[in-house]
XYZ file of C-alpha atoms in Angstrom:
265
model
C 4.286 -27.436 19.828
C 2.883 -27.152 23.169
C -0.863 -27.616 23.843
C -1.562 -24.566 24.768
C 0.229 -20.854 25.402
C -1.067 -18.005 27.824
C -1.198 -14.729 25.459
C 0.571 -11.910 27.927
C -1.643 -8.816 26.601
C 0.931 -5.965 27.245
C 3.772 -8.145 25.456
C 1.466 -8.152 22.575
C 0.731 -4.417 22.658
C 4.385 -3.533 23.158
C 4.917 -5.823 19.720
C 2.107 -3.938 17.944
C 3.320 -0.279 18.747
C 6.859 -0.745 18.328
C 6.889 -2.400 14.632
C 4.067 -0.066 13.685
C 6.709 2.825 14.215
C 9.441 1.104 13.488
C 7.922 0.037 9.983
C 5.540 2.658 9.249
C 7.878 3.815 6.173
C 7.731 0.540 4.794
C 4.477 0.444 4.929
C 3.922 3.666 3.548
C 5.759 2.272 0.270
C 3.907 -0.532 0.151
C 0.628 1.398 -0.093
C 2.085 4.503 -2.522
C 3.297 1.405 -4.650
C -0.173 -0.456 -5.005
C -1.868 3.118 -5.410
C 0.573 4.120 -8.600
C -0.706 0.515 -10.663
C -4.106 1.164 -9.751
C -3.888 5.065 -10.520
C -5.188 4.759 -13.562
C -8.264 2.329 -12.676
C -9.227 5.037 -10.351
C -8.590 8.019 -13.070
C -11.318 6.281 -15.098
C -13.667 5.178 -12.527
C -13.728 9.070 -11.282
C -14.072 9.898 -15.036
C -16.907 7.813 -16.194
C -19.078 8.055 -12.616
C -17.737 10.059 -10.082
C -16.894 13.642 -11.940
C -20.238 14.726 -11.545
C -20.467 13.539 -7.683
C -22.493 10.078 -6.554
C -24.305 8.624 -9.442
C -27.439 6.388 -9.535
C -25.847 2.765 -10.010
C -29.091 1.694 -11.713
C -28.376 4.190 -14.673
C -25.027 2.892 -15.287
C -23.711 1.790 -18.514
C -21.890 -1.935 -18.349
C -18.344 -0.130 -19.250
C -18.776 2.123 -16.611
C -20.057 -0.877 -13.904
C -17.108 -2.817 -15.330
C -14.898 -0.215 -14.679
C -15.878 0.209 -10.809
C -16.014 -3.665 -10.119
C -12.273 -3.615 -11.946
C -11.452 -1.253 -9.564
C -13.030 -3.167 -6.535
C -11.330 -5.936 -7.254
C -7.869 -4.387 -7.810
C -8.109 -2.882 -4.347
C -8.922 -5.723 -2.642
C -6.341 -7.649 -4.690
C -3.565 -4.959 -2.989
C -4.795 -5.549 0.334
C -4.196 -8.636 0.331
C -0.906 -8.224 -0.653
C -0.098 -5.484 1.503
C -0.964 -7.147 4.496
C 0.727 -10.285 3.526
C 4.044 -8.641 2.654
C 3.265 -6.525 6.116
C 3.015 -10.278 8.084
C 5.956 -11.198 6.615
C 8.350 -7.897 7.666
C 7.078 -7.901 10.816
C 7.074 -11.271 11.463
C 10.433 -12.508 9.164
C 12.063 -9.713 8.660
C 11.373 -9.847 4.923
C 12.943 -6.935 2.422
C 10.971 -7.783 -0.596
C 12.952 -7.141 -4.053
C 11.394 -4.253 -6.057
C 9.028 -6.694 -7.997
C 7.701 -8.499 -4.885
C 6.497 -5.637 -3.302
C 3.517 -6.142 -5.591
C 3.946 -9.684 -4.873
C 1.230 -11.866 -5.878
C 1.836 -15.227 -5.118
C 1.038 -18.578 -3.189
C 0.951 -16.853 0.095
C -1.467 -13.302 -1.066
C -3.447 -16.265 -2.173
C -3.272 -18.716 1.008
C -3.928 -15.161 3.287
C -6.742 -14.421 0.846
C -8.346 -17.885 1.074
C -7.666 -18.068 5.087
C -9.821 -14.326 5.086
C -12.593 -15.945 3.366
C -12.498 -18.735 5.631
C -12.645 -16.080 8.836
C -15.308 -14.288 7.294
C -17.501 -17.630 6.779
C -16.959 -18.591 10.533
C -18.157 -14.999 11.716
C -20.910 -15.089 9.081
C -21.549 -18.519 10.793
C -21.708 -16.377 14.583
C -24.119 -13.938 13.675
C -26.842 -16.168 11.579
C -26.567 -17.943 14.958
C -27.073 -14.621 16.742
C -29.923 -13.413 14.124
C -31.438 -16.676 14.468
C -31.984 -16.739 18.062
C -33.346 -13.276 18.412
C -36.007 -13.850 15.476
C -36.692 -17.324 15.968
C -35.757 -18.605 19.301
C -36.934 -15.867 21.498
C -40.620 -15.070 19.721
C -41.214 -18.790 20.454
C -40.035 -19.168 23.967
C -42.195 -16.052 24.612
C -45.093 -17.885 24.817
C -43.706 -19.951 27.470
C -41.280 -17.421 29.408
C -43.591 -14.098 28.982
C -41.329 -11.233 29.286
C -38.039 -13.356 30.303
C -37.729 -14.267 26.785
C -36.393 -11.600 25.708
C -33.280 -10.440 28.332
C -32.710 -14.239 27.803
C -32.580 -14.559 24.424
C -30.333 -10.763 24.893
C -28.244 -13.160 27.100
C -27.574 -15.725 25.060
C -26.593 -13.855 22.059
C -24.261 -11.455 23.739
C -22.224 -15.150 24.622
C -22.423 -16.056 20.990
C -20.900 -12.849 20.211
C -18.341 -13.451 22.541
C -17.781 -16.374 21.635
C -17.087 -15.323 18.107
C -14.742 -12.650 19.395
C -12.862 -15.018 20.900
C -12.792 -17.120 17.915
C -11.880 -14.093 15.905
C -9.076 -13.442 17.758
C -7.764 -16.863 17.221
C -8.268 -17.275 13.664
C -6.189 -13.859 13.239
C -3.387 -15.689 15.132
C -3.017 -18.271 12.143
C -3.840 -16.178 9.511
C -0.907 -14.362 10.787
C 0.880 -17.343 10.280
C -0.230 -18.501 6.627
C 0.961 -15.388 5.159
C 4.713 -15.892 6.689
C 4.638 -19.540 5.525
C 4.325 -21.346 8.547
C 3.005 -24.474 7.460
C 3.482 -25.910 11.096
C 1.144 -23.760 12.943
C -2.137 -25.108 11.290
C -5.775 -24.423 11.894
C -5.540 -26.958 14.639
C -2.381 -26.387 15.939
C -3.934 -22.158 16.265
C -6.949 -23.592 18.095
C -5.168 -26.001 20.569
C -2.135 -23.091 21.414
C -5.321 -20.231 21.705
C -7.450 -22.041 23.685
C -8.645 -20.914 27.551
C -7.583 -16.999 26.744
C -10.381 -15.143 27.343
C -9.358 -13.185 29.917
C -5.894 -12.676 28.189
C -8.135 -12.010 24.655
C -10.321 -9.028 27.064
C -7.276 -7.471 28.753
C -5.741 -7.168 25.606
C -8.345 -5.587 23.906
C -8.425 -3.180 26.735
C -5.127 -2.245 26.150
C -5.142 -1.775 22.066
C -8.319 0.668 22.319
C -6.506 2.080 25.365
C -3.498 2.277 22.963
C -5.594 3.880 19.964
C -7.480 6.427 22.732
C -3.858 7.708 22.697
C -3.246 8.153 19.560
C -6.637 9.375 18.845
C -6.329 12.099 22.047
C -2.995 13.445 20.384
C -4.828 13.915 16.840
C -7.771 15.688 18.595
C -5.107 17.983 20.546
C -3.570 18.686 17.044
C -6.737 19.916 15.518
C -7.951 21.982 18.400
C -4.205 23.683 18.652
C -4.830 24.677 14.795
C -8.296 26.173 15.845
C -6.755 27.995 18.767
C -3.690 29.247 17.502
C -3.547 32.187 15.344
C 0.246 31.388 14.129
C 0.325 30.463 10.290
C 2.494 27.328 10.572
C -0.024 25.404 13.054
C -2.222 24.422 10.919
C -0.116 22.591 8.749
C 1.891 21.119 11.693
C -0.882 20.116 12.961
C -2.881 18.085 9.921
C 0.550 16.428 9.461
C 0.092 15.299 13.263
C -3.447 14.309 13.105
C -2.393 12.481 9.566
C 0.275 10.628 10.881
C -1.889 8.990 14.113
C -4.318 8.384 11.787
C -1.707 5.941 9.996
C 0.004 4.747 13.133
C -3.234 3.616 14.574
C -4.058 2.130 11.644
C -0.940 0.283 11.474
C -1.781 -0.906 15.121
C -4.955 -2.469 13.863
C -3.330 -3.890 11.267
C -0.546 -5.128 13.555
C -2.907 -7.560 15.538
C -2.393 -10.486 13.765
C 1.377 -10.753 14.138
C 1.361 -9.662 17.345
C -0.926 -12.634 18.718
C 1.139 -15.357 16.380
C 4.097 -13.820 17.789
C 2.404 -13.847 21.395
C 1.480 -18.123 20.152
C 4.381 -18.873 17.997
C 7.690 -17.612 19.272
C-alpha cells in the first residue's frame, strides 16, 4: 500500500451520485425490511406513550420506558446493519441472500465498534474545543486583555478543523471494516489520508453543492404544487420532493465508500 493517495474530489462525488441512483432500490429494501421486524416495537411504543401525543418521561411506567429503550436500541441495531450491508453493495458488489439482509454479524459488529471509536475521537475534538474557550481563554485574558478571546476563537476553529479532517479519514476506514478489508487498518487509513486538506475542502464543496441540487429540485416541486391549480401536481410533486429527500440522503450516506474507494482502489 502506498504511503499516501491524493483524494480527487469530483471522482469521489461522481462515485457518490451514481451508486446512490443506481442502488437506491436496494436500499429502499433494506430499510422497508428492518422497518417490518421492528413494526411491532413501534406499534407498542406509539400505544403505551405516544397515542396521546409527547408524554412526560418522568411519569413513565418501567414497561413503558422498557418498551422505548427496546425500540432505541432496535433502530440503532438496523442502522448498523443497513449501512454495513450498504458498504458492502457499493463497495463489493454484494447481493445478500434473503436472511442476510438483516444480517447481523462480525462485520454490523466491527462497523458498530469502529462508530464508537469515531465518536470517542470527535468527543475527544470538542472537550478540546470546550476546554479552551472556558479554561484557556478566561485565563490568558488577564494577560492578553481583549486578544484573548479572537485568539482563543482562532484556535478552536483549527481544532475543529482539525477534527473534520480527522473525520473524514476515519469514515474512509470505517468504510473499509464493514467490506472486510482487514488490510486497510487504522494506520494504513491514516498514512494513505494524510496531507488532504485541500482535497477534504473541495470535496465538501462539491457534496453540499451536490445536495443544493437536489434540495433546489425538491423546493421547485413544492412551489409547482402551490402554483398549479391542476389536480395531479400535487401528488407528482410530493413524490419528487420524497424521492430527493432519499437520494440526498443516500449521498450522505454514500461518503464513506466513496473516500475508501477514492484511498483503496
Amino acid at each position: 500500500m502506498p504511503d499516501r493517495r491524493s483524494l480527487p474530489p469530483m471522482v469521489a462525488i461522481e462515485f457518490a451520485i451514481e451508486k446512490s441512483f443506481r442502488h437506491c432500490i436496494f436500499a429502499l429494501g433494506l430499510l422497508l425490511g428492518w422497518a417490518i421486524v421492528l413494526a411491532p416495537l413501534a406499534a407498542a411504543a406509539w400505544y403505551l406513550a405516544l397515542r396521546d401525543g409527547l408524554p412526560d418521561i418522568s411519569s413513565l411506567p418501567p414497561a413503558t420506558l422498557g418498551t422505548l429503550a427496546l425500540l432505541g436500541l432496535g433502530v440503532l441495531i438496523a442502522s448498523f446493519s443497513i449501512e454495513t450491508n450498504w458498504n458492502r453493495r457499493l463497495l463489493l458488489g454484494e447481493r445478500p441472500s434473503l436472511l442476510l439482509r438483516w444480517r447481523l454479524d462480525g462485520p454490523v459488529w466491527r462497523y458498530a465498534a469502529g462508530v464508537l471509536l469515531i465518536l470517542v475521537v470527535l468527543g475527544l475534538y470538542a472537550g478540546a474545543g470546550f476546554a479552551v474557550m472556558l479554561a484557556a481563554v478566561p485565563a490568558l485574558a488577564a494577560r492578553m486583555g481583549a486578544a484573548a478571546a479572537p485568539a482563543g476563537i482562532a484556535v478552536t476553529a483549527l481544532i475543529g478543523l482539525s477534527g473534520f479532517f480527522t473525520f473524514y479519514r476515519l469514515m474512509s476506514w470505517l468504510a473499509g471494516v464493514s467490506a472486510g478489508d482487514r488490510d486497510y487498518t487504522l494506520g494504513a487509513a491514516r498514512r494513505v489520508t494524510r496531507s488532504n486538506r485541500f482535497a477534504f475542502l473541495g470535496f465538501t464543496f462539491w457534496l453540499l453543492f451536490t445536495l443544493a441540487i437536489i434540495g433546489g429540485l425538491g423546493a421547485g416541486a413544492f412551489f409547482a404544487q402551490q402554483s398549479l391549480p391542476q389536480p395531479w401536481v400535487k401528488p407528482v410533486a410530493f413524490a419528487i420532493i420524497g424521492l430527493m429527500g432519499w437520494l440526498a440522503l443516500l449521498v450522505i450516506h454514500t461518503v464513506p465508500a466513496a473516500l475508501y474507494r477514492a484511498f483503496r482502489p
